[in-house]
N, CA, C and O atoms as CSV, one atom per row, in Angstrom:
chain,resi,resn,atom,element,x,y,z
A,1,MET,N,N,99.258,119.640,100.219
A,1,MET,CA,C,99.209,118.308,100.753
A,1,MET,C,C,98.412,118.188,101.752
A,1,MET,O,O,98.360,119.161,102.505
A,2,ALA,N,N,97.650,117.120,102.040
A,2,ALA,CA,C,96.915,116.726,102.895
A,2,ALA,C,C,97.226,115.771,103.580
A,2,ALA,O,O,97.811,114.837,103.032
A,3,SER,N,N,96.881,115.711,105.213
A,3,SER,CA,C,97.698,114.555,105.857
A,3,SER,C,C,96.625,114.079,107.017
A,3,SER,O,O,95.542,114.589,107.304
A,4,THR,N,N,97.152,113.167,107.471
A,4,THR,CA,C,96.085,112.642,108.647
A,4,THR,C,C,97.319,111.415,109.491
A,4,THR,O,O,98.009,110.585,108.898
A,5,SER,N,N,97.281,111.627,110.757
A,5,SER,CA,C,97.705,110.543,111.342
A,5,SER,C,C,97.111,110.026,112.704
A,5,SER,O,O,96.782,110.826,113.580
A,6,VAL,N,N,96.974,108.581,112.868
A,6,VAL,CA,C,96.167,107.972,114.166
A,6,VAL,C,C,97.365,107.299,115.039
A,6,VAL,O,O,98.321,106.814,114.433
A,7,SER,N,N,97.315,107.266,116.562
A,7,SER,CA,C,97.949,106.589,117.083
A,7,SER,C,C,97.116,105.573,118.110
A,7,SER,O,O,96.080,106.063,118.560
A,8,ARG,N,N,97.367,104.524,118.441
A,8,ARG,CA,C,97.027,103.727,119.565
A,8,ARG,C,C,97.695,102.717,120.345
A,8,ARG,O,O,98.019,101.639,119.846
A,9,VAL,N,N,97.952,103.068,121.743
A,9,VAL,CA,C,98.388,102.342,122.572
A,9,VAL,C,C,98.008,100.754,122.536
A,9,VAL,O,O,96.891,100.297,122.777
A,10,VAL,N,N,98.952,100.150,122.251
A,10,VAL,CA,C,98.329,98.215,122.001
A,10,VAL,C,C,98.923,97.658,123.229
A,10,VAL,O,O,99.884,98.250,123.722
A,11,PRO,N,N,98.373,96.375,123.891
A,11,PRO,CA,C,98.532,95.623,124.728
A,11,PRO,C,C,99.967,94.844,124.408
A,11,PRO,O,O,99.771,93.660,124.685
A,12,ALA,N,N,100.855,94.965,124.101
A,12,ALA,CA,C,102.384,93.996,123.386
A,12,ALA,C,C,103.330,94.999,123.330
A,12,ALA,O,O,103.232,96.079,122.748
A,13,SER,N,N,104.504,94.450,124.150
A,13,SER,CA,C,105.910,94.984,123.578
A,13,SER,C,C,106.074,95.561,122.612
A,13,SER,O,O,105.367,95.109,121.711
A,14,PRO,N,N,106.806,96.544,122.258
A,14,PRO,CA,C,107.238,97.174,121.133
A,14,PRO,C,C,107.880,96.110,120.127
A,14,PRO,O,O,107.642,96.200,118.922
A,15,ASP,N,N,108.761,95.022,120.681
A,15,ASP,CA,C,109.382,94.000,119.649
A,15,ASP,C,C,108.335,93.125,119.571
A,15,ASP,O,O,108.612,92.210,118.795
A,16,GLU,N,N,106.987,93.003,120.170
A,16,GLU,CA,C,106.106,91.766,119.917
A,16,GLU,C,C,105.067,92.381,118.528
A,16,GLU,O,O,104.486,91.853,117.580
A,17,VAL,N,N,105.211,93.560,118.970
A,17,VAL,CA,C,104.395,94.619,117.924
A,17,VAL,C,C,104.872,94.593,116.584
A,17,VAL,O,O,104.187,94.446,115.572
A,18,TRP,N,N,106.109,94.748,116.660
A,18,TRP,CA,C,106.986,95.091,115.066
A,18,TRP,C,C,106.850,93.526,114.850
A,18,TRP,O,O,106.164,93.210,113.878
A,19,ASP,N,N,107.272,92.727,115.434
A,19,ASP,CA,C,107.296,91.360,114.994
A,19,ASP,C,C,106.028,90.908,114.197
A,19,ASP,O,O,106.091,89.984,113.386
A,20,LEU,N,N,104.780,91.649,114.479
A,20,LEU,CA,C,103.535,91.172,113.842
A,20,LEU,C,C,103.578,91.787,112.641
A,20,LEU,O,O,103.516,91.186,111.568
A,21,ILE,N,N,103.727,93.480,112.827
A,21,ILE,CA,C,103.440,94.135,111.630
A,21,ILE,C,C,104.385,94.643,110.772
A,21,ILE,O,O,104.110,95.143,109.681
A,22,GLY,N,N,105.699,94.513,111.314
A,22,GLY,CA,C,106.982,94.853,110.590
A,22,GLY,C,C,107.358,94.271,109.276
A,22,GLY,O,O,108.346,94.545,108.595
A,23,GLY,N,N,106.415,93.431,109.038
A,23,GLY,CA,C,106.853,92.727,107.676
A,23,GLY,C,C,105.959,93.434,106.766
A,23,GLY,O,O,104.770,93.632,107.019
A,24,PHE,N,N,106.731,93.925,105.379
A,24,PHE,CA,C,105.933,94.726,104.710
A,24,PHE,C,C,104.629,93.700,104.063
A,24,PHE,O,O,103.453,94.038,103.926
A,25,ASP,N,N,105.138,92.603,103.785
A,25,ASP,CA,C,103.825,91.736,103.400
A,25,ASP,C,C,102.854,91.434,104.498
A,25,ASP,O,O,101.808,90.886,104.150
A,26,ALA,N,N,103.015,91.683,105.675
A,26,ALA,CA,C,102.076,91.214,106.895
A,26,ALA,C,C,100.744,91.773,106.956
A,26,ALA,O,O,100.029,91.421,107.894
A,27,LEU,N,N,100.227,92.724,105.960
A,27,LEU,CA,C,98.909,93.324,106.793
A,27,LEU,C,C,97.626,92.523,106.756
A,27,LEU,O,O,96.601,92.873,107.342
A,28,PRO,N,N,97.773,91.185,105.871
A,28,PRO,CA,C,97.007,90.222,106.322
A,28,PRO,C,C,96.905,89.513,107.499
A,28,PRO,O,O,95.943,88.804,107.796
A,29,ASP,N,N,97.887,89.696,108.175
A,29,ASP,CA,C,97.845,88.827,109.739
A,29,ASP,C,C,97.449,89.672,110.769
A,29,ASP,O,O,97.596,89.355,111.950
A,30,TRP,N,N,96.863,90.927,110.342
A,30,TRP,CA,C,96.316,91.790,111.273
A,30,TRP,C,C,95.331,93.046,110.925
A,30,TRP,O,O,94.822,93.861,111.695
A,31,LEU,N,N,95.240,92.934,109.585
A,31,LEU,CA,C,94.438,94.442,108.912
A,31,LEU,C,C,93.094,93.570,108.214
A,31,LEU,O,O,93.194,93.027,107.114
A,32,PRO,N,N,91.895,93.537,109.002
A,32,PRO,CA,C,90.912,92.902,108.027
A,32,PRO,C,C,90.760,93.694,107.089
A,32,PRO,O,O,90.219,92.972,106.251
A,33,TYR,N,N,90.885,94.918,106.536
A,33,TYR,CA,C,90.731,95.595,105.071
A,33,TYR,C,C,91.391,95.107,104.321
A,33,TYR,O,O,91.080,95.389,103.164
A,34,ILE,N,N,92.674,94.103,104.491
A,34,ILE,CA,C,93.555,93.404,103.580
A,34,ILE,C,C,93.634,92.105,103.833
A,34,ILE,O,O,94.488,91.553,104.527
A,35,PRO,N,N,92.671,91.574,103.224
A,35,PRO,CA,C,92.847,89.891,103.345
A,35,PRO,C,C,93.907,89.152,102.582
A,35,PRO,O,O,94.389,88.026,102.699
A,36,GLU,N,N,94.080,89.992,101.895
A,36,GLU,CA,C,95.357,89.298,100.606
A,36,GLU,C,C,96.385,90.121,100.151
A,36,GLU,O,O,96.115,91.210,99.644
A,37,SER,N,N,97.734,89.660,100.296
A,37,SER,CA,C,98.818,90.435,100.023
A,37,SER,C,C,99.915,89.635,99.176
A,37,SER,O,O,100.472,88.638,99.638
A,38,THR,N,N,100.153,90.088,98.050
A,38,THR,CA,C,101.359,89.233,97.234
A,38,THR,C,C,102.388,90.204,97.069
A,38,THR,O,O,102.315,91.278,96.472
A,39,ALA,N,N,103.757,89.490,97.920
A,39,ALA,CA,C,105.080,90.263,97.516
A,39,ALA,C,C,105.454,90.040,96.425
A,39,ALA,O,O,105.311,88.918,95.939
A,40,LEU,N,N,106.027,91.043,95.759
A,40,LEU,CA,C,106.522,91.224,94.200
A,40,LEU,C,C,107.884,92.211,94.601
A,40,LEU,O,O,108.089,92.823,95.649
A,41,GLU,N,N,108.882,92.109,93.137
A,41,GLU,CA,C,110.155,92.359,93.021
A,41,GLU,C,C,111.007,92.233,94.769
A,41,GLU,O,O,111.339,93.195,95.462
A,42,GLY,N,N,111.138,91.117,95.027
A,42,GLY,CA,C,111.699,90.893,95.854
A,42,GLY,C,C,111.416,91.370,97.418
A,42,GLY,O,O,112.260,91.533,98.299
A,43,GLY,N,N,109.840,91.563,97.512
A,43,GLY,CA,C,109.513,92.013,98.592
A,43,GLY,C,C,109.101,93.702,98.546
A,43,GLY,O,O,108.236,94.292,99.193
A,44,ARG,N,N,109.799,94.082,97.807
A,44,ARG,CA,C,109.878,95.782,98.110
A,44,ARG,C,C,108.408,96.288,97.409
A,44,ARG,O,O,107.956,97.405,97.656
A,45,VAL,N,N,107.746,95.363,96.537
A,45,VAL,CA,C,106.325,96.007,96.506
A,45,VAL,C,C,105.255,94.991,96.620
A,45,VAL,O,O,105.486,93.888,96.124
A,46,ARG,N,N,104.245,95.176,97.138
A,46,ARG,CA,C,103.116,94.110,97.934
A,46,ARG,C,C,101.670,94.829,96.545
A,46,ARG,O,O,101.354,95.984,96.260
A,47,ARG,N,N,101.289,93.808,96.155
A,47,ARG,CA,C,99.831,93.880,95.913
A,47,ARG,C,C,98.664,93.242,96.615
A,47,ARG,O,O,98.319,92.070,96.767
A,48,LEU,N,N,98.231,94.256,96.946
A,48,LEU,CA,C,97.201,93.830,97.977
A,48,LEU,C,C,95.632,94.192,97.369
A,48,LEU,O,O,95.377,95.184,96.686
A,49,LYS,N,N,94.563,93.048,97.826
A,49,LYS,CA,C,93.202,93.256,97.662
A,49,LYS,C,C,92.237,93.545,98.999
A,49,LYS,O,O,92.324,92.997,100.098
A,50,ASN,N,N,91.377,94.479,98.611
A,50,ASN,CA,C,90.689,94.764,99.785
A,50,ASN,C,C,89.283,93.804,99.928
A,50,ASN,O,O,89.044,93.105,98.943
A,51,PRO,N,N,88.583,93.739,100.775
A,51,PRO,CA,C,87.266,92.919,100.800
A,51,PRO,C,C,86.727,93.179,99.565
A,51,PRO,O,O,86.623,92.097,98.986
A,52,GLU,N,N,86.311,94.127,98.837
A,52,GLU,CA,C,85.425,94.509,97.639
A,52,GLU,C,C,86.192,93.944,96.140
A,52,GLU,O,O,85.629,93.832,95.051
A,53,GLY,N,N,87.540,93.656,96.440
A,53,GLY,CA,C,88.405,93.132,95.389
A,53,GLY,C,C,89.401,94.107,94.440
A,53,GLY,O,O,90.164,93.926,93.491
A,54,ASP,N,N,88.996,95.122,95.165
A,54,ASP,CA,C,90.009,96.618,94.587
A,54,ASP,C,C,91.618,96.005,94.556
A,54,ASP,O,O,91.863,94.996,95.217
A,55,VAL,N,N,92.322,96.440,94.033
A,55,VAL,CA,C,93.545,95.974,93.927
A,55,VAL,C,C,94.298,97.438,94.491
A,55,VAL,O,O,93.922,98.571,94.190
A,56,ILE,N,N,95.309,97.137,95.270
A,56,ILE,CA,C,96.373,98.344,95.747
A,56,ILE,C,C,97.321,97.886,95.303
A,56,ILE,O,O,97.353,96.661,95.185
A,57,VAL,N,N,98.452,98.677,94.889
A,57,VAL,CA,C,100.005,98.503,94.640
A,57,VAL,C,C,100.894,99.342,95.287
A,57,VAL,O,O,100.985,100.502,94.884
A,58,GLU,N,N,101.722,98.875,96.435
A,58,GLU,CA,C,102.418,99.722,97.033
A,58,GLU,C,C,103.857,99.468,97.021
A,58,GLU,O,O,104.229,98.295,96.970
A,59,ARG,N,N,104.931,100.651,97.072
A,59,ARG,CA,C,106.370,100.203,97.172
A,59,ARG,C,C,106.694,100.793,98.538
A,59,ARG,O,O,106.297,101.751,99.202
A,60,LEU,N,N,107.654,99.737,98.685
A,60,LEU,CA,C,108.473,100.263,99.989
A,60,LEU,C,C,109.231,101.268,99.778
A,60,LEU,O,O,109.977,101.262,98.799
A,61,VAL,N,N,109.193,102.324,100.646
A,61,VAL,CA,C,110.234,103.560,100.231
A,61,VAL,C,C,111.231,103.644,101.254
A,61,VAL,O,O,112.359,104.013,100.927
A,62,ASP,N,N,110.957,103.327,102.554
A,62,ASP,CA,C,111.979,103.406,103.872
A,62,ASP,C,C,111.465,102.398,104.602
A,62,ASP,O,O,110.280,102.194,104.865
A,63,PHE,N,N,112.834,101.506,105.053
A,63,PHE,CA,C,112.482,100.587,106.278
A,63,PHE,C,C,113.545,100.710,107.324
A,63,PHE,O,O,114.650,100.930,106.828
A,64,ASN,N,N,113.531,100.647,108.366
A,64,ASN,CA,C,113.773,100.884,109.353
A,64,ASN,C,C,113.872,99.737,110.749
A,64,ASN,O,O,113.096,99.889,111.693
A,65,GLU,N,N,114.919,98.590,110.746
A,65,GLU,CA,C,114.411,97.543,111.656
A,65,GLU,C,C,114.559,98.202,113.041
A,65,GLU,O,O,113.716,98.169,113.937
A,66,ALA,N,N,115.920,98.885,113.079
A,66,ALA,CA,C,116.396,99.286,114.573
A,66,ALA,C,C,115.069,100.278,115.017
A,66,ALA,O,O,114.521,100.017,116.088
A,67,GLU,N,N,114.682,101.137,114.392
A,67,GLU,CA,C,113.623,101.924,114.947
A,67,GLU,C,C,112.249,101.558,115.038
A,67,GLU,O,O,111.377,102.163,115.662
A,68,ARG,N,N,112.109,100.354,114.257
A,68,ARG,CA,C,110.801,100.075,114.014
A,68,ARG,C,C,109.484,100.861,113.254
A,68,ARG,O,O,108.337,101.132,113.610
A,69,HIS,N,N,110.159,101.044,112.205
A,69,HIS,CA,C,109.302,101.582,111.102
A,69,HIS,C,C,109.279,101.761,109.677
A,69,HIS,O,O,110.375,102.240,109.384
A,70,TYR,N,N,108.633,101.628,108.723
A,70,TYR,CA,C,108.315,101.558,107.544
A,70,TYR,C,C,107.567,102.441,106.858
A,70,TYR,O,O,106.456,102.819,107.227
A,71,SER,N,N,108.194,102.837,105.743
A,71,SER,CA,C,107.066,103.843,104.557
A,71,SER,C,C,106.836,103.473,103.740
A,71,SER,O,O,107.822,102.862,103.330
A,72,TYR,N,N,105.743,103.376,102.816
A,72,TYR,CA,C,105.518,103.071,101.540
A,72,TYR,C,C,105.114,104.339,100.947
A,72,TYR,O,O,105.006,105.453,101.460
A,73,ALA,N,N,104.842,103.782,99.320
A,73,ALA,CA,C,104.169,104.718,98.536
A,73,ALA,C,C,103.121,104.041,97.707
A,73,ALA,O,O,103.370,102.905,97.304
A,74,ILE,N,N,101.783,104.700,97.354
A,74,ILE,CA,C,100.735,103.752,96.730
A,74,ILE,C,C,101.332,104.081,95.158
A,74,ILE,O,O,101.798,105.181,94.859
A,75,LEU,N,N,101.253,103.154,94.396
A,75,LEU,CA,C,101.513,103.212,93.078
A,75,LEU,C,C,100.354,102.916,91.959
A,75,LEU,O,O,100.280,103.288,90.787
A,76,GLU,N,N,99.503,102.132,92.729
A,76,GLU,CA,C,98.229,102.089,91.975
A,76,GLU,C,C,97.074,101.805,93.216
A,76,GLU,O,O,97.182,100.832,93.962
A,77,ALA,N,N,96.017,102.740,93.321
A,77,ALA,CA,C,94.789,102.168,94.137
A,77,ALA,C,C,93.674,102.799,93.524
A,77,ALA,O,O,93.833,103.431,92.480
A,78,PRO,N,N,92.303,102.668,94.189
A,78,PRO,CA,C,91.211,103.273,93.864
A,78,PRO,C,C,90.597,104.432,94.368
A,78,PRO,O,O,89.424,104.802,94.322
A,79,PHE,N,N,91.615,104.942,94.866
A,79,PHE,CA,C,91.763,106.182,95.771
A,79,PHE,C,C,91.954,107.505,95.073
A,79,PHE,O,O,93.002,107.625,94.438
A,80,PRO,N,N,91.064,108.572,95.090
A,80,PRO,CA,C,91.340,109.819,94.318
A,80,PRO,C,C,92.593,110.850,95.163
A,80,PRO,O,O,92.455,111.986,95.617
A,81,VAL,N,N,93.606,110.107,95.157
A,81,VAL,CA,C,94.952,110.701,95.691
A,81,VAL,C,C,96.553,110.399,94.399
A,81,VAL,O,O,96.792,109.471,93.627
A,82,ASN,N,N,97.228,111.543,94.688
A,82,ASN,CA,C,98.501,110.872,94.223
A,82,ASN,C,C,99.323,111.464,95.167
A,82,ASN,O,O,98.938,112.274,96.010
A,83,GLY,N,N,100.571,111.018,95.012
A,83,GLY,CA,C,101.724,111.465,95.755
A,83,GLY,C,C,101.566,110.765,97.205
A,83,GLY,O,O,102.129,111.350,98.130
A,84,TYR,N,N,100.943,109.714,97.471
A,84,TYR,CA,C,100.541,109.036,98.607
A,84,TYR,C,C,101.819,108.555,98.951
A,84,TYR,O,O,102.529,107.904,98.185
A,85,VAL,N,N,102.242,109.017,100.613
A,85,VAL,CA,C,103.242,108.027,100.991
A,85,VAL,C,C,102.840,107.706,102.811
A,85,VAL,O,O,101.957,108.426,103.277
A,86,SER,N,N,103.142,107.219,103.251
A,86,SER,CA,C,102.458,106.566,104.489
A,86,SER,C,C,103.571,105.904,105.234
A,86,SER,O,O,104.474,105.247,104.715
A,87,THR,N,N,103.402,106.157,106.560
A,87,THR,CA,C,104.364,105.632,107.371
A,87,THR,C,C,103.779,104.765,108.777
A,87,THR,O,O,102.854,105.204,109.461
A,88,LEU,N,N,104.449,103.542,109.051
A,88,LEU,CA,C,103.521,102.953,110.081
A,88,LEU,C,C,104.995,102.975,111.039
A,88,LEU,O,O,106.108,102.750,110.565
A,89,ARG,N,N,104.788,103.216,112.106
A,89,ARG,CA,C,105.800,103.189,113.426
A,89,ARG,C,C,105.461,102.679,114.736
A,89,ARG,O,O,104.313,102.927,115.105
A,90,VAL,N,N,106.224,102.002,115.545
A,90,VAL,CA,C,106.118,101.437,116.535
A,90,VAL,C,C,107.057,102.048,117.653
A,90,VAL,O,O,108.282,101.923,117.644
A,91,HIS,N,N,106.258,102.791,118.715
A,91,HIS,CA,C,107.194,103.307,119.601
A,91,HIS,C,C,107.075,102.724,120.878
A,91,HIS,O,O,105.955,102.280,121.127
A,92,ALA,N,N,107.965,102.604,121.783
A,92,ALA,CA,C,108.066,102.516,123.192
A,92,ALA,C,C,107.265,103.432,124.206
A,92,ALA,O,O,107.291,104.660,124.128
A,93,VAL,N,N,106.573,102.756,125.131
A,93,VAL,CA,C,106.116,103.752,126.082
A,93,VAL,C,C,106.880,103.858,127.218
A,93,VAL,O,O,107.207,102.848,127.843
A,94,PRO,N,N,107.248,105.119,127.606
A,94,PRO,CA,C,108.238,105.255,128.908
A,94,PRO,C,C,107.911,104.757,129.657
A,94,PRO,O,O,106.741,105.030,129.924
A,95,GLY,N,N,108.563,103.715,130.556
A,95,GLY,CA,C,108.517,103.327,132.032
A,95,GLY,C,C,107.428,102.332,131.394
A,95,GLY,O,O,106.396,102.300,132.065
A,96,ARG,N,N,107.420,101.644,130.435
A,96,ARG,CA,C,106.311,100.325,130.210
A,96,ARG,C,C,107.057,99.488,128.981
A,96,ARG,O,O,107.350,99.833,127.836
A,97,ASP,N,N,107.231,98.284,129.681
A,97,ASP,CA,C,107.649,97.469,128.447
A,97,ASP,C,C,106.279,96.161,128.065
A,97,ASP,O,O,106.358,95.181,127.324
A,98,ASP,N,N,105.346,96.549,128.730
A,98,ASP,CA,C,104.190,95.222,128.038
A,98,ASP,C,C,103.324,96.131,127.264
A,98,ASP,O,O,102.198,95.660,127.103
A,99,VAL,N,N,103.548,97.511,126.637
A,99,VAL,CA,C,102.516,98.208,126.058
A,99,VAL,C,C,103.519,98.629,124.903
A,99,VAL,O,O,104.728,98.710,125.119
A,100,ALA,N,N,102.926,98.906,123.605
A,100,ALA,CA,C,103.393,99.982,122.657
A,100,ALA,C,C,102.705,100.785,122.299
A,100,ALA,O,O,101.495,100.722,122.515
A,101,GLU,N,N,103.367,101.948,121.537
A,101,GLU,CA,C,102.342,102.956,120.993
A,101,GLU,C,C,102.305,102.553,119.151
A,101,GLU,O,O,103.455,102.449,118.725
A,102,VAL,N,N,101.645,102.413,118.488
A,102,VAL,CA,C,101.649,102.227,117.392
A,102,VAL,C,C,101.004,103.245,116.326
A,102,VAL,O,O,99.780,103.376,116.316
A,103,GLN,N,N,101.803,103.963,115.437
A,103,GLN,CA,C,101.480,105.405,114.697
A,103,GLN,C,C,101.254,104.952,113.552
A,103,GLN,O,O,102.109,104.178,113.120
A,104,TRP,N,N,100.265,105.204,112.822
A,104,TRP,CA,C,100.070,105.233,111.250
A,104,TRP,C,C,99.550,106.734,110.682
A,104,TRP,O,O,98.551,107.404,110.944
A,105,SER,N,N,100.682,106.941,109.794
A,105,SER,CA,C,100.240,108.502,109.307
A,105,SER,C,C,100.481,108.667,107.898
A,105,SER,O,O,101.521,108.136,107.507
A,106,GLY,N,N,99.832,109.228,107.089
A,106,GLY,CA,C,99.806,109.467,105.866
A,106,GLY,C,C,100.100,111.049,105.185
A,106,GLY,O,O,99.940,111.984,105.969
A,107,ARG,N,N,100.355,111.252,104.325
A,107,ARG,CA,C,100.382,112.610,103.412
A,107,ARG,C,C,100.160,112.548,102.030
A,107,ARG,O,O,101.016,111.885,101.442
A,108,PHE,N,N,99.356,112.988,101.387
A,108,PHE,CA,C,98.587,112.582,99.768
A,108,PHE,C,C,98.175,114.280,99.236
A,108,PHE,O,O,97.827,115.243,99.920
A,109,ASN,N,N,98.345,114.178,98.023
A,109,ASN,CA,C,97.401,114.990,97.271
A,109,ASN,C,C,96.008,114.292,96.947
A,109,ASN,O,O,95.807,113.166,96.493
A,110,PRO,N,N,94.834,115.580,97.417
A,110,PRO,CA,C,93.746,114.895,96.556
A,110,PRO,C,C,93.382,115.160,94.797
A,110,PRO,O,O,93.602,116.104,94.039
A,111,LYS,N,N,92.892,114.154,94.669
A,111,LYS,CA,C,92.644,114.469,93.198
A,111,LYS,C,C,91.307,114.065,92.667
A,111,LYS,O,O,90.783,112.969,92.466
A,112,GLY,N,N,90.842,115.574,92.468
A,112,GLY,CA,C,89.523,115.233,91.782
A,112,GLY,C,C,88.343,115.328,93.107
A,112,GLY,O,O,87.146,115.045,93.073
A,113,ALA,N,N,89.008,115.731,94.017
A,113,ALA,CA,C,87.959,115.402,95.277
A,113,ALA,C,C,88.551,116.335,96.179
A,113,ALA,O,O,89.634,116.825,95.857
A,114,THR,N,N,87.923,116.716,97.445
A,114,THR,CA,C,88.190,117.755,98.226
A,114,THR,C,C,89.335,116.982,99.200
A,114,THR,O,O,89.695,115.805,99.168
A,115,GLU,N,N,89.787,118.124,100.108
A,115,GLU,CA,C,90.513,117.337,101.329
A,115,GLU,C,C,90.200,116.255,102.270
A,115,GLU,O,O,90.768,115.221,102.621
A,116,ASP,N,N,88.747,117.038,102.651
A,116,ASP,CA,C,87.887,116.065,103.442
A,116,ASP,C,C,87.472,114.664,103.163
A,116,ASP,O,O,87.245,113.709,103.907
A,117,GLU,N,N,87.436,114.841,101.702
A,117,GLU,CA,C,87.070,113.247,101.294
A,117,GLU,C,C,87.911,112.414,100.815
A,117,GLU,O,O,87.636,111.395,100.181
A,118,VAL,N,N,89.291,112.938,101.186
A,118,VAL,CA,C,90.432,112.128,101.129
A,118,VAL,C,C,90.782,111.594,102.745
A,118,VAL,O,O,90.865,110.426,103.123
A,119,VAL,N,N,90.931,112.658,103.433
A,119,VAL,CA,C,91.658,112.544,104.573
A,119,VAL,C,C,90.780,111.729,105.664
A,119,VAL,O,O,91.238,110.908,106.458
A,120,ASP,N,N,89.519,112.096,105.551
A,120,ASP,CA,C,88.035,111.086,106.178
A,120,ASP,C,C,88.344,109.693,106.163
A,120,ASP,O,O,88.539,109.040,107.189
A,121,PRO,N,N,88.397,109.159,104.813
A,121,PRO,CA,C,88.513,107.754,104.735
A,121,PRO,C,C,90.000,107.179,105.209
A,121,PRO,O,O,90.032,106.081,105.765
A,122,PHE,N,N,91.106,107.844,105.012
A,122,PHE,CA,C,92.136,107.247,105.519
A,122,PHE,C,C,92.622,107.613,107.032
A,122,PHE,O,O,93.521,107.021,107.628
A,123,THR,N,N,91.869,108.685,107.528
A,123,THR,CA,C,91.840,108.551,108.835
A,123,THR,C,C,90.790,107.572,109.429
A,123,THR,O,O,91.087,107.173,110.555
A,124,GLY,N,N,89.531,107.062,108.870
A,124,GLY,CA,C,89.209,105.870,109.442
A,124,GLY,C,C,89.736,104.440,109.094
A,124,GLY,O,O,89.367,103.526,109.832
A,125,ILE,N,N,90.744,104.094,107.815
A,125,ILE,CA,C,91.093,102.879,107.714
A,125,ILE,C,C,92.438,102.846,108.691
A,125,ILE,O,O,92.851,101.802,109.198
A,126,TYR,N,N,93.027,104.081,108.869
A,126,TYR,CA,C,94.030,103.727,109.767
A,126,TYR,C,C,93.469,103.584,111.616
A,126,TYR,O,O,93.920,102.861,112.504
A,127,GLY,N,N,92.746,104.233,111.637
A,127,GLY,CA,C,92.009,104.304,113.002
A,127,GLY,C,C,91.408,102.524,113.492
A,127,GLY,O,O,91.787,101.853,114.452
A,128,ASP,N,N,90.175,102.097,112.213
A,128,ASP,CA,C,89.735,100.926,112.120
A,128,ASP,C,C,90.982,99.816,112.317
A,128,ASP,O,O,90.746,98.895,113.098
A,129,GLY,N,N,92.506,99.848,111.551
A,129,GLY,CA,C,93.487,99.557,111.320
A,129,GLY,C,C,94.409,99.082,112.859
A,129,GLY,O,O,95.088,98.174,113.339
A,130,LEU,N,N,94.031,99.984,113.056
A,130,LEU,CA,C,94.883,99.888,114.946
A,130,LEU,C,C,94.222,99.205,115.568
A,130,LEU,O,O,94.654,98.173,116.082
A,131,ASP,N,N,92.780,99.688,115.697
A,131,ASP,CA,C,91.693,98.777,116.608
A,131,ASP,C,C,91.996,97.218,116.388
A,131,ASP,O,O,92.270,96.360,117.227
A,132,ALA,N,N,91.849,97.114,114.872
A,132,ALA,CA,C,92.167,95.823,114.246
A,132,ALA,C,C,93.237,95.038,115.213
A,132,ALA,O,O,93.035,93.968,115.786
A,133,LEU,N,N,94.635,95.977,115.255
A,133,LEU,CA,C,95.929,95.209,115.798
A,133,LEU,C,C,95.607,94.959,117.321
A,133,LEU,O,O,95.860,93.910,117.914
A,134,HIS,N,N,95.014,96.069,117.865
A,134,HIS,CA,C,94.734,96.068,119.288
A,134,HIS,C,C,93.865,94.606,119.650
A,134,HIS,O,O,94.136,93.933,120.645
A,135,LYS,N,N,92.898,94.280,118.778
A,135,LYS,CA,C,91.956,93.246,119.068
A,135,LYS,C,C,92.690,91.889,118.786
A,135,LYS,O,O,92.620,90.986,119.619
A,136,THR,N,N,93.588,91.693,117.298
A,136,THR,CA,C,94.506,90.856,117.363
A,136,THR,C,C,95.511,90.480,118.362
A,136,THR,O,O,95.788,89.328,118.696
A,137,LEU,N,N,96.082,91.680,118.853
A,137,LEU,CA,C,96.900,91.220,120.090
A,137,LEU,C,C,96.537,90.762,121.543
A,137,LEU,O,O,97.219,90.281,122.447
A,138,THR,N,N,94.782,91.196,121.398
A,138,THR,CA,C,94.149,90.367,122.678
A,138,THR,C,C,94.025,89.182,122.589
A,138,THR,O,O,94.427,88.403,123.453
A,139,ALA,N,N,93.329,88.775,121.315
A,139,ALA,CA,C,93.096,87.438,120.999
A,139,ALA,C,C,93.837,86.180,121.734
A,139,ALA,O,O,93.576,85.026,121.396
């Protein structure tokens, strides 16, 4: 199983960050790679579209409001992986209430591709996404 993880310190309190990103259907609010999200099955499934029009369907598999994290599995996507589960987590930074650390991690099995061919794109998506979150919070 392959995995990757990216984290960034962003300029807002953990609660402010979670308010922005903690909704399972909130990706278009801060992630340019996903301009469209439709909630399905009472909000437990989201149907996403990227700028190229590719459809990605994901299911919420874990949600913890108090600890500010959720995990999701990909049900359908144009990526060469299976068994994909990802977690988006907001951490407090000790001694600071004006910033938060956001971690985006995922694990998956390459399918018809090498490990690098799947790890590198997801590392890029996570990093670009967290950079976009930082930009959204400073706008």
